[in-house]
Tab-separated table of C-alpha atoms in Angstrom:
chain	number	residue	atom	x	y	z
A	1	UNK	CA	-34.350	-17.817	19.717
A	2	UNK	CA	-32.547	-21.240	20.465
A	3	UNK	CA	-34.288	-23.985	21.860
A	4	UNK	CA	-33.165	-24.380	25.212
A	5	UNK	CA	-30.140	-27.154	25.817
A	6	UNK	CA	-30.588	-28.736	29.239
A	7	UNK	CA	-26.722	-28.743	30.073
A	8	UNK	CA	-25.381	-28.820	33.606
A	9	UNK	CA	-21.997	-26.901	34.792
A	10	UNK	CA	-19.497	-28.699	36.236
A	11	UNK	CA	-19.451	-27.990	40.604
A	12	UNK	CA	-16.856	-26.022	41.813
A	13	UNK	CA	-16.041	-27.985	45.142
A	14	UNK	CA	-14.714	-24.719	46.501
A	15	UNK	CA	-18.478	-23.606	46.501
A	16	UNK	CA	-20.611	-24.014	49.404
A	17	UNK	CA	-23.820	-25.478	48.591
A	18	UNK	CA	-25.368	-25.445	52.036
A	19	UNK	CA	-23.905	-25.317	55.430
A	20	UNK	CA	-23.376	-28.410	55.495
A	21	UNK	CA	-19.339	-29.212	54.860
A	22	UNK	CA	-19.315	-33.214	56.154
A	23	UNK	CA	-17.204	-35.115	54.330
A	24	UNK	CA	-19.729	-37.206	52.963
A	25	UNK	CA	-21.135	-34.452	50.947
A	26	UNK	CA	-17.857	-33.490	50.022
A	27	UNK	CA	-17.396	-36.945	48.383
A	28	UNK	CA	-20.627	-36.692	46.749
A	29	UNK	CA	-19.455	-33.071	45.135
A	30	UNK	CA	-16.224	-34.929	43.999
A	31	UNK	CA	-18.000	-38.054	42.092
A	32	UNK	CA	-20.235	-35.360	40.972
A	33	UNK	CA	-17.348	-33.325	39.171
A	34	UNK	CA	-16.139	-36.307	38.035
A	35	UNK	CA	-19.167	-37.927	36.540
A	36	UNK	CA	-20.049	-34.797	34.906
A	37	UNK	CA	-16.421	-34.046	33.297
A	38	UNK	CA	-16.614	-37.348	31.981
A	39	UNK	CA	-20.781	-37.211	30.204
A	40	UNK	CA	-18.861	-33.471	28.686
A	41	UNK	CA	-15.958	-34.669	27.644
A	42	UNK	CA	-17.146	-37.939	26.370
A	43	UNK	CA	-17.529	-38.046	22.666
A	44	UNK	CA	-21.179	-39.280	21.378
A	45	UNK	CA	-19.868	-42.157	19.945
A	46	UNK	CA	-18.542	-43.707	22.841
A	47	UNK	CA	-22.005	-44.938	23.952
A	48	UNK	CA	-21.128	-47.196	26.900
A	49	UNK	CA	-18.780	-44.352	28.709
A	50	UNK	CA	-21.195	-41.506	27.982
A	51	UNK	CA	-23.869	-43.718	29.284
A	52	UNK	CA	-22.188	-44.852	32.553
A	53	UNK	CA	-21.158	-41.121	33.122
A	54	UNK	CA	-24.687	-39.683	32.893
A	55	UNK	CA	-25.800	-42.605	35.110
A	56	UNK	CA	-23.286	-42.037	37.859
A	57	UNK	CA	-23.457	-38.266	37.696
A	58	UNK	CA	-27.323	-38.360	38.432
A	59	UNK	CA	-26.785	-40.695	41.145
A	60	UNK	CA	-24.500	-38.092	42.695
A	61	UNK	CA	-26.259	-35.647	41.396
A	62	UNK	CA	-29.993	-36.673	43.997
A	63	UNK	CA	-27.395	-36.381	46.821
A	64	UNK	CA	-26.587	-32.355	46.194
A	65	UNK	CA	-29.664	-31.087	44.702
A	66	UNK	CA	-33.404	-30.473	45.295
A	67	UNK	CA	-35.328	-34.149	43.868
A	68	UNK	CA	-38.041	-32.193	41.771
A	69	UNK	CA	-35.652	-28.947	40.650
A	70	UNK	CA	-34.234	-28.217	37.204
A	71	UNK	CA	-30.700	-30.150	37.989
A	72	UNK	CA	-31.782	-33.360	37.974
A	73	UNK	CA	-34.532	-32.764	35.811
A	74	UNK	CA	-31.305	-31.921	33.386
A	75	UNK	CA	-29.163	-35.071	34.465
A	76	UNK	CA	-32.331	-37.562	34.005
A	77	UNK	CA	-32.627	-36.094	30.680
A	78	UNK	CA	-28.475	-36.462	29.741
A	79	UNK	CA	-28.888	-40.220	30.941
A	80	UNK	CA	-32.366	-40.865	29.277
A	81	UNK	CA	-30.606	-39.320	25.822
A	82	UNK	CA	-27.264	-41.561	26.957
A	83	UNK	CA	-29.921	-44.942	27.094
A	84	UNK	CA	-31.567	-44.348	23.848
A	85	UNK	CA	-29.346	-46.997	21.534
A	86	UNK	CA	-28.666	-49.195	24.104
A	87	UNK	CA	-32.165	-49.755	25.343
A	88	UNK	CA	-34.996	-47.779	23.843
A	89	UNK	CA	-37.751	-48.968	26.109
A	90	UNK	CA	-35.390	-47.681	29.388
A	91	UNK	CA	-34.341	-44.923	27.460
A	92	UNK	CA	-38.542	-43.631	27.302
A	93	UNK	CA	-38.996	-44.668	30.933
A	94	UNK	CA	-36.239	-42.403	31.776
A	95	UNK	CA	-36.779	-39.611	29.559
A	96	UNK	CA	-40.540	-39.567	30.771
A	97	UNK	CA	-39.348	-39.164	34.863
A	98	UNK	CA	-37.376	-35.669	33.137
A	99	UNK	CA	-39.921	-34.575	31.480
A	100	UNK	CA	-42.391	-34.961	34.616
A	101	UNK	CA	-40.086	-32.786	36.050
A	102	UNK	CA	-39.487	-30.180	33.348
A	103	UNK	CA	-43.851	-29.781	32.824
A	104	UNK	CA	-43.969	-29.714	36.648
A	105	UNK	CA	-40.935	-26.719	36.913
A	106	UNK	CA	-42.264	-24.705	33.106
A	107	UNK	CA	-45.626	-26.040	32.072
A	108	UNK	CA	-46.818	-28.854	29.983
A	109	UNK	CA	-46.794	-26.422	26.589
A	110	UNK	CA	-43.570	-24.594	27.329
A	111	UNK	CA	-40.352	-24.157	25.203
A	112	UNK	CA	-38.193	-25.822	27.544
A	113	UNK	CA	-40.281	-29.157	27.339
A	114	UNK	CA	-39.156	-29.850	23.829
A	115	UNK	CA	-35.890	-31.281	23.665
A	116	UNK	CA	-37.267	-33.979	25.849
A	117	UNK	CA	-40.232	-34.709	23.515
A	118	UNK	CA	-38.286	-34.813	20.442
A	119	UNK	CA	-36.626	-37.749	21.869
A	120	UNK	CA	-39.030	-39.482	23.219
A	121	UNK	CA	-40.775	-39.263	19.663
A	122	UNK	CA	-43.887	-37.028	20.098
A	123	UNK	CA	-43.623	-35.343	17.127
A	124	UNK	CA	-47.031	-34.124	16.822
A	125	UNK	CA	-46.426	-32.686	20.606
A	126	UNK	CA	-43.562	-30.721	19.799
A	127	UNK	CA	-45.134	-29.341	16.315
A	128	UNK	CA	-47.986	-28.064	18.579
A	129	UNK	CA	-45.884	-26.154	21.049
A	130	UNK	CA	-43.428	-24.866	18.210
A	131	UNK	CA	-46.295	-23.136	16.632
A	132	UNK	CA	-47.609	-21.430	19.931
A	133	UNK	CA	-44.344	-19.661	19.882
A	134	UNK	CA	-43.187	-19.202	16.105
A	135	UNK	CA	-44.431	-18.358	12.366
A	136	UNK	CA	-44.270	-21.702	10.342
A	137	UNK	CA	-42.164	-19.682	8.292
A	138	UNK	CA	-39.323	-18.341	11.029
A	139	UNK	CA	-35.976	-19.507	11.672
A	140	UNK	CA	-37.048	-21.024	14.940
A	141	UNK	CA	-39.604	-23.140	13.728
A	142	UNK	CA	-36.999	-24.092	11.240
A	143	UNK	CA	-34.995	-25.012	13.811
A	144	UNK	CA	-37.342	-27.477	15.875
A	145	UNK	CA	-37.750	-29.260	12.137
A	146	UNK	CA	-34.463	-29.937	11.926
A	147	UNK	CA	-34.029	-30.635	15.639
A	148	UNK	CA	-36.825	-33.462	14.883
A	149	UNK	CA	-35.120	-34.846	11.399
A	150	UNK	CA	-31.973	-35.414	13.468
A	151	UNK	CA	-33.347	-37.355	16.670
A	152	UNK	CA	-33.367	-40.584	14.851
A	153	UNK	CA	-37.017	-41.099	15.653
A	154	UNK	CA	-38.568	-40.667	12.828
A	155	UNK	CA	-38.791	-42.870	9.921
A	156	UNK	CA	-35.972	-41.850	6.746
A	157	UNK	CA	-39.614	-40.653	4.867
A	158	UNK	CA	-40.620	-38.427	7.662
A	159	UNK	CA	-36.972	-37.405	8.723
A	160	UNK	CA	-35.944	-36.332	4.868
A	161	UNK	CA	-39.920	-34.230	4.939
A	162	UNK	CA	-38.802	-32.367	7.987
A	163	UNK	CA	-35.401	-31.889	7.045
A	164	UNK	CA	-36.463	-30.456	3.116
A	165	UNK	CA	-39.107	-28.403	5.367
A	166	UNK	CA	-36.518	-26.536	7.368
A	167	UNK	CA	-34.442	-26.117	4.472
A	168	UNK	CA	-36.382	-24.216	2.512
A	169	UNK	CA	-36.903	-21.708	5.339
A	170	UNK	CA	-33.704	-21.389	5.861
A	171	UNK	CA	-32.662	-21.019	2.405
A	172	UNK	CA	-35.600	-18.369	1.995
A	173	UNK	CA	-34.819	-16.150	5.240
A	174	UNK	CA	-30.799	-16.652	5.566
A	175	UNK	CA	-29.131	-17.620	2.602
A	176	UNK	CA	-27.194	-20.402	0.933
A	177	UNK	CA	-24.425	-19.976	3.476
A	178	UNK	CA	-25.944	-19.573	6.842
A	179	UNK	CA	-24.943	-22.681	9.033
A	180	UNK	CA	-29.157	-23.940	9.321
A	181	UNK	CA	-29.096	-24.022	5.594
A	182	UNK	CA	-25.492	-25.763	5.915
A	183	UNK	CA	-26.746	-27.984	8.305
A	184	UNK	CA	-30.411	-29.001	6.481
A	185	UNK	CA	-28.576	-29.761	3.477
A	186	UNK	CA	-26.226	-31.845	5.321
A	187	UNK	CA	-28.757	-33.581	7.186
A	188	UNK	CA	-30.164	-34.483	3.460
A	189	UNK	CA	-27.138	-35.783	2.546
A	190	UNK	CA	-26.914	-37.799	4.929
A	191	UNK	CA	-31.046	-39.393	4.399
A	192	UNK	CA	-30.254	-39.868	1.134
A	193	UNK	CA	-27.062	-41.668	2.085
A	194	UNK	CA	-28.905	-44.028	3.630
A	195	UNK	CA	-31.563	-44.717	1.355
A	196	UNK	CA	-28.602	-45.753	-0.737
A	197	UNK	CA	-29.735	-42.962	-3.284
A	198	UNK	CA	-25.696	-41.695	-3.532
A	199	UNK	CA	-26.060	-39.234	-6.387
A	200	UNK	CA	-28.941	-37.441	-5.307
A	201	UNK	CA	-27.275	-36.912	-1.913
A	202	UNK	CA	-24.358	-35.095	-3.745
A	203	UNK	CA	-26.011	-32.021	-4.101
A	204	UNK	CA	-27.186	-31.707	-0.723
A	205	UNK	CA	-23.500	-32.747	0.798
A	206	UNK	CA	-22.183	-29.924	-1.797
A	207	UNK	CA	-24.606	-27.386	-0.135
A	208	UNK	CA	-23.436	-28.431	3.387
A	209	UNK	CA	-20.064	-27.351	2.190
A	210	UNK	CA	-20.385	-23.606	2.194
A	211	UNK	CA	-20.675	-22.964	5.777
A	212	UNK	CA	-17.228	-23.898	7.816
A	213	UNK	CA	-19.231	-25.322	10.266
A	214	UNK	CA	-20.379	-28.245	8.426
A	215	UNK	CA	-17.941	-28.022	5.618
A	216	UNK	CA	-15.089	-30.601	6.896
A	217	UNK	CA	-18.402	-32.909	7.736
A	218	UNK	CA	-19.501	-32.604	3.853
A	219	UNK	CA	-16.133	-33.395	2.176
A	220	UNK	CA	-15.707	-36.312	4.158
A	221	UNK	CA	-19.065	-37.622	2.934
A	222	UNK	CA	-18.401	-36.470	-0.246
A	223	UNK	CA	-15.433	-38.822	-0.613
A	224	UNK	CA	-18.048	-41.710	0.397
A	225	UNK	CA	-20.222	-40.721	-2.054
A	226	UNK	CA	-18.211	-40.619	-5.143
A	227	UNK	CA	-15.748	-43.724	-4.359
A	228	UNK	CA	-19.133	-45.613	-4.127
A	229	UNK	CA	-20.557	-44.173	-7.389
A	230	UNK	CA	-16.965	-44.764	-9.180
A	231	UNK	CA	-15.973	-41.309	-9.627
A	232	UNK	CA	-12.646	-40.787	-7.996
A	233	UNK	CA	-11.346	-38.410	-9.583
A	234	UNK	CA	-14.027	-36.133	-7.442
A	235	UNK	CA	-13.672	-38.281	-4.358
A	236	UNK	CA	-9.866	-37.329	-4.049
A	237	UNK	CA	-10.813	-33.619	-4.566
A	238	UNK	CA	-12.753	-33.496	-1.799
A	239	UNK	CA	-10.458	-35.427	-0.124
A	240	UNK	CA	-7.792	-32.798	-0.666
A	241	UNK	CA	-10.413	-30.194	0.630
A	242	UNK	CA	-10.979	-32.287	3.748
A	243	UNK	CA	-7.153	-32.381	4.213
A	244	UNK	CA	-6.709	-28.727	3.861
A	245	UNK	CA	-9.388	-27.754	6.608
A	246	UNK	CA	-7.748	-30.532	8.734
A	247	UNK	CA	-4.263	-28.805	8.420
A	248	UNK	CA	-2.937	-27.976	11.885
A	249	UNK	CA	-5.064	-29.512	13.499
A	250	UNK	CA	-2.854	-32.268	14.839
A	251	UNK	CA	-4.300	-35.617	12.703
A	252	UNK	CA	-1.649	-37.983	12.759
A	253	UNK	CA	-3.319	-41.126	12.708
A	254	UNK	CA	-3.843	-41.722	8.961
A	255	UNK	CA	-7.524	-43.151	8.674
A	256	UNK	CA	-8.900	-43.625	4.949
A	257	UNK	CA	-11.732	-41.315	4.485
A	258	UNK	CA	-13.354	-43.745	2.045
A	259	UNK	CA	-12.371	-48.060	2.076
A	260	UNK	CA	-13.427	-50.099	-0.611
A	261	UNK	CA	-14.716	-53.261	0.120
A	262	UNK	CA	-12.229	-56.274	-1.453
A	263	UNK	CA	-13.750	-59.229	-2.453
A	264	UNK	CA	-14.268	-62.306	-0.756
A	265	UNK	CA	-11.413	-64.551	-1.974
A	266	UNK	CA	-13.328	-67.962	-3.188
A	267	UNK	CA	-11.528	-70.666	-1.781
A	268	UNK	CA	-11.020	-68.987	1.718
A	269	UNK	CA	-15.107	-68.414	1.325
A	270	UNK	CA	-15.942	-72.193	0.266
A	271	UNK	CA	-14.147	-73.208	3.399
A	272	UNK	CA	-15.107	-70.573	5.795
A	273	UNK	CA	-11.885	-69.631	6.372
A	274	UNK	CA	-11.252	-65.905	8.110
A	275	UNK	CA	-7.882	-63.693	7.906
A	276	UNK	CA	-6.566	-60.632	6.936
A	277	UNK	CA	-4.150	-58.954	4.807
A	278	UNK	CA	-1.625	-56.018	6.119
A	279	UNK	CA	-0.536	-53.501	3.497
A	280	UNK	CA	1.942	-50.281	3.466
A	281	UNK	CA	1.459	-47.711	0.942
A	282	UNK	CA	1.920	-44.086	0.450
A	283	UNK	CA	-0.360	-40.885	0.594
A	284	UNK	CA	-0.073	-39.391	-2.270
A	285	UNK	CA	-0.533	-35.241	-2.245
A	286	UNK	CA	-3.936	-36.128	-3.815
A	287	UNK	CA	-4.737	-38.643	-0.963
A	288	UNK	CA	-4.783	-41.316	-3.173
A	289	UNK	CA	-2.550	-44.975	-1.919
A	290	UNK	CA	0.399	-45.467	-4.320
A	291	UNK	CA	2.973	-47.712	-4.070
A	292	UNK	CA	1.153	-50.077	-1.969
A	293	UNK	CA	2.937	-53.580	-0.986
A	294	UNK	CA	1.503	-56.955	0.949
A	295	UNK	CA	3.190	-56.615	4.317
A	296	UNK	CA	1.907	-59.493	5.914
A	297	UNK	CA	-1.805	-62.083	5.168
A	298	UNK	CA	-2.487	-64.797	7.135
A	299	UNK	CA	-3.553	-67.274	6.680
A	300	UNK	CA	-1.663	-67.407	3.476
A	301	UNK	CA	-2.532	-69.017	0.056
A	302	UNK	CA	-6.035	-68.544	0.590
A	303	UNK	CA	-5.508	-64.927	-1.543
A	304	UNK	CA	-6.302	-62.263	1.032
A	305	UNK	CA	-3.370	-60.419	0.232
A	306	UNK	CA	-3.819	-60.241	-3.184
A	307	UNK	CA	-7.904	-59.305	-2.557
A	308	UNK	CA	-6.352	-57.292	-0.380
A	309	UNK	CA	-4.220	-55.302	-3.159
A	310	UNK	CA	-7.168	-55.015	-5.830
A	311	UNK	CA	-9.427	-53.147	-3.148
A	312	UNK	CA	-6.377	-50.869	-2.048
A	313	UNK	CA	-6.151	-49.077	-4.656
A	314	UNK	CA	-9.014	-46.608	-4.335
A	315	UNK	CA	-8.172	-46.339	-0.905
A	316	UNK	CA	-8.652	-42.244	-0.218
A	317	UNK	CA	-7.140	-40.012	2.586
A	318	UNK	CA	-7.199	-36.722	3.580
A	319	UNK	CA	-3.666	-35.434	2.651
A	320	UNK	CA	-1.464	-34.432	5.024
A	321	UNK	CA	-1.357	-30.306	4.152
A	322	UNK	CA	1.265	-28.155	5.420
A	323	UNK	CA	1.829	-24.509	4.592
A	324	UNK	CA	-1.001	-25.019	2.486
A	325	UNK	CA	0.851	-26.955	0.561
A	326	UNK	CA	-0.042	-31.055	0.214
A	327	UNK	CA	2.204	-33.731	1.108
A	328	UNK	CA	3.479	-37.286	0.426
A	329	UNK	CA	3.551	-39.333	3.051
A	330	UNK	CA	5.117	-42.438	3.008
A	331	UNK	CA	4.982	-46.138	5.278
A	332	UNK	CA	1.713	-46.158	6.011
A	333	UNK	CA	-0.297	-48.908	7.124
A	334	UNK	CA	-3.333	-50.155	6.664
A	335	UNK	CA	-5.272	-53.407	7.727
A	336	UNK	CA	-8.072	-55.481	5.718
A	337	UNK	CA	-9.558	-57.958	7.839
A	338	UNK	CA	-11.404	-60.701	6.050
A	339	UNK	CA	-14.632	-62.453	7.878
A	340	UNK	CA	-17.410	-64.169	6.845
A	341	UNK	CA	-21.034	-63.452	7.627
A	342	UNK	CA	-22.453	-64.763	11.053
C-alpha cells in the first residue's frame, strides 16, 4: 500500500461545477488552472515560484470548492509544504489548518493524516498510526521510515536511524535492486554526505545505483564523492555512467558534475579584492577538461586566472554519449567566480 499523496488535478474549464456559469467563476476556474499548472510543473527547487503558485492556487481554489472538503484540505497542504524553507514557523501554521481538515474529513489516526504530520515533525505521531496499519517488518512501514528520513525534520542522527531502519526491510523482503532499497541506500548516501563522512557514503551511493530509478541520482553523487576524496580516476567513471544514462535525453548545457574549489589567490585576498576567471576547455570522452585556456579574468594581475587553471583541471562532466559511443566535445565554457567571505 502507498501512503496516500494529496495531489490535486488540474480543472477542466469545460466542466460544470455547479449551475452557476457567471463569468466571475469562470475567471476563478481560469487562475485556478493556471495556479495549479504552475505548483505541477514547477520544479522543487524553484522555491519562490512553487511557493507563489500553491499560494495563488488555494486562493482560487476557496472560490470553487467546499471550505472544509478534501480540495483545499490538499491545496493548504501543497502551500504549507511550498512555505517550509522559506518560513518554518508559517509553514506549521499552515500545515496545521490542512491537517484540521484532513482529521476532520478521515479521523485523527487515519492513513491519510500522515503526509501532513511528517512535515510538520510529529514523528512519534506518525510511528503510532504506521503501526495500527502495518508489521514493523512490511514494506509499508518501510516506507513511512523513509518518508520520515527524507522530510528534513529530523536531525542527520535520527534521519540516517530511520533511513538504515527502512533499509534493512527492504533489503530483507525485496532485494538489492528493488527501487525502496535503491532509494534507502541513496538517502544514506546522501546523510553521510553531509556529515562530511565521504567514503562511508560510497557504498551506500553504489547501492542506489542498481535500480534505474535512482541510478543517474547515484553516479552524479558518486562523482562528488570521489573528486572530494582525490580519487578521479573513479569519479570520471561514474561520470561516464552518468553520461550514458543521460544520452538522448536532450542535455546540452554542459554543467560540471563535480567543481573543485581554486584557491584564494593571496594578494587579491589581502586586499579584498573580488573577480573571476573565464576558461574554455574540452570534454574529453572520459568527461574529464583537457586543453583548457584563460579566456578572460578580471580584474587582472591579481592571479584569478591562473587559480583559476590549477582548480580546472579536475573539473568532471558527464560526457556527451551518442550511439553509445562517448564524445569529445570541444569550446566549452566555464566560469570561476572569485569572492570573499561576507
Amino acid at each position: 500500500m502507498k501512503i496516500l499523496l494529496f495531489i490535486i488535478s488540474i480543472l477542466n474549464t469545460t466542466l460544470a461545477l455547479s449551475d452557476d456559469t457567471s463569468p466571475s467563476r469562470s475567471d476563478h476556474i481560469k487562475v485556478f488552472n493556471q495556479a495549479q499548472s504552475c505548483y505541477n510543473s514547477t520544479p522543487s527547487g524553484k522555491l519562490d515560484r512553487k511557493r507563489d503558485c500553491a499560494k495563488r492556487a488555494l486562493q482560487a481554489g476557496r472560490f470553487l470548492f467546499e471550505p472544509h472538503g478534501v480540495h483545499i484540505a490538499a491545496l493548504t497542504y501543497n502551500y504549507g509544504k511550498a512555505l517550509k524553507k522559506k518560513n518554518n514557523k508559517k509553514a506549521i501554521e499552515v500545515l496545521g489548518q490542512a491537517l484540521e481538515l484532513y482529521e476532520a474529513i478521515y479521523g485523527k489516526s487515519s492513513l491519510e493524516v500522515i503526509n501532513v504530520l511528517i512535515d510538520m515533525g510529529e514523528t512519534r505521531k506518525v510511528k503510532s498510526i504506521a503501526k495500527k496499519y502495518f508489521e514493523k517488518d512490511s514494506v509499508e512501514y518501510a516506507d513511512v521510515l523513509l518518508r520520515l528520513s527524507q522530510s528534513n525534520t529530523l536531525s542527520l542522527k535520527e534521519s540516517s536511524r530511520h533511513a538504515n531502519w527502512a533499509l534493512e526491510i527492504y533489503l530483507k523482503e525485496e532485494g538489492v535492486e528493488s527501487y525502496g532499497t535503491a532509494a534507502a541506500s541513496f538517502q544514506m548516501g546522501k546523510i553521510k554526505f553531509a556529515q562530511e563522512k565521504y567514503k562511508s557514503a560510497i557504498p551506500y551511493l553504489i547501492g542506489a545505483t542498481k535500480n534505474p530509478e535512482t541510478a543517474t541520482f547515484a553516479h552524479g553523487w558518486l562523482v562528488r564523492v570521489y573528486g572530494l576524496t582525490n580519487q578521479d580516476d573513479l569519479a570520471s567513471h561514474h561520470a561516464q555512467q552518468l553520461g550514458r544514462l543521460r544520452q538522448g535525453k536532450g542535455n546540452d548545457e554542459y554543467i560540471p558534475v563535480f567543481v573543485p574549489s581554486p584557491n584564494y589567490p593571496q594578494d587579491a585576498r589581502f586586499q579584498r579584492e573580488e573577480g573571476f576567471a573565464l576558461l574554455e576547455l574540452t570534454i574529453s570522452n572520459e568527461g574529464r577538461a583537457t586543453d583548457i585556456i584563460l579566456v578572460k579574468e578580471s580584474p587582472e594581475s591579481f592571479g584569478f586566472g591562473e587559480e583559476a587553471l590549477k582548480a580546472a583541471k579536475r573539473l568532471l562532466y558527464a560526457p556527451k554519449v551518442v550511439d553509445g559511443i562517448a564524445q569529445q566535445v570541444p569550446g566549452v565554457r566555464y566560469k570561476y567566480t572569485f569572492k570573499m567571505a561576507r
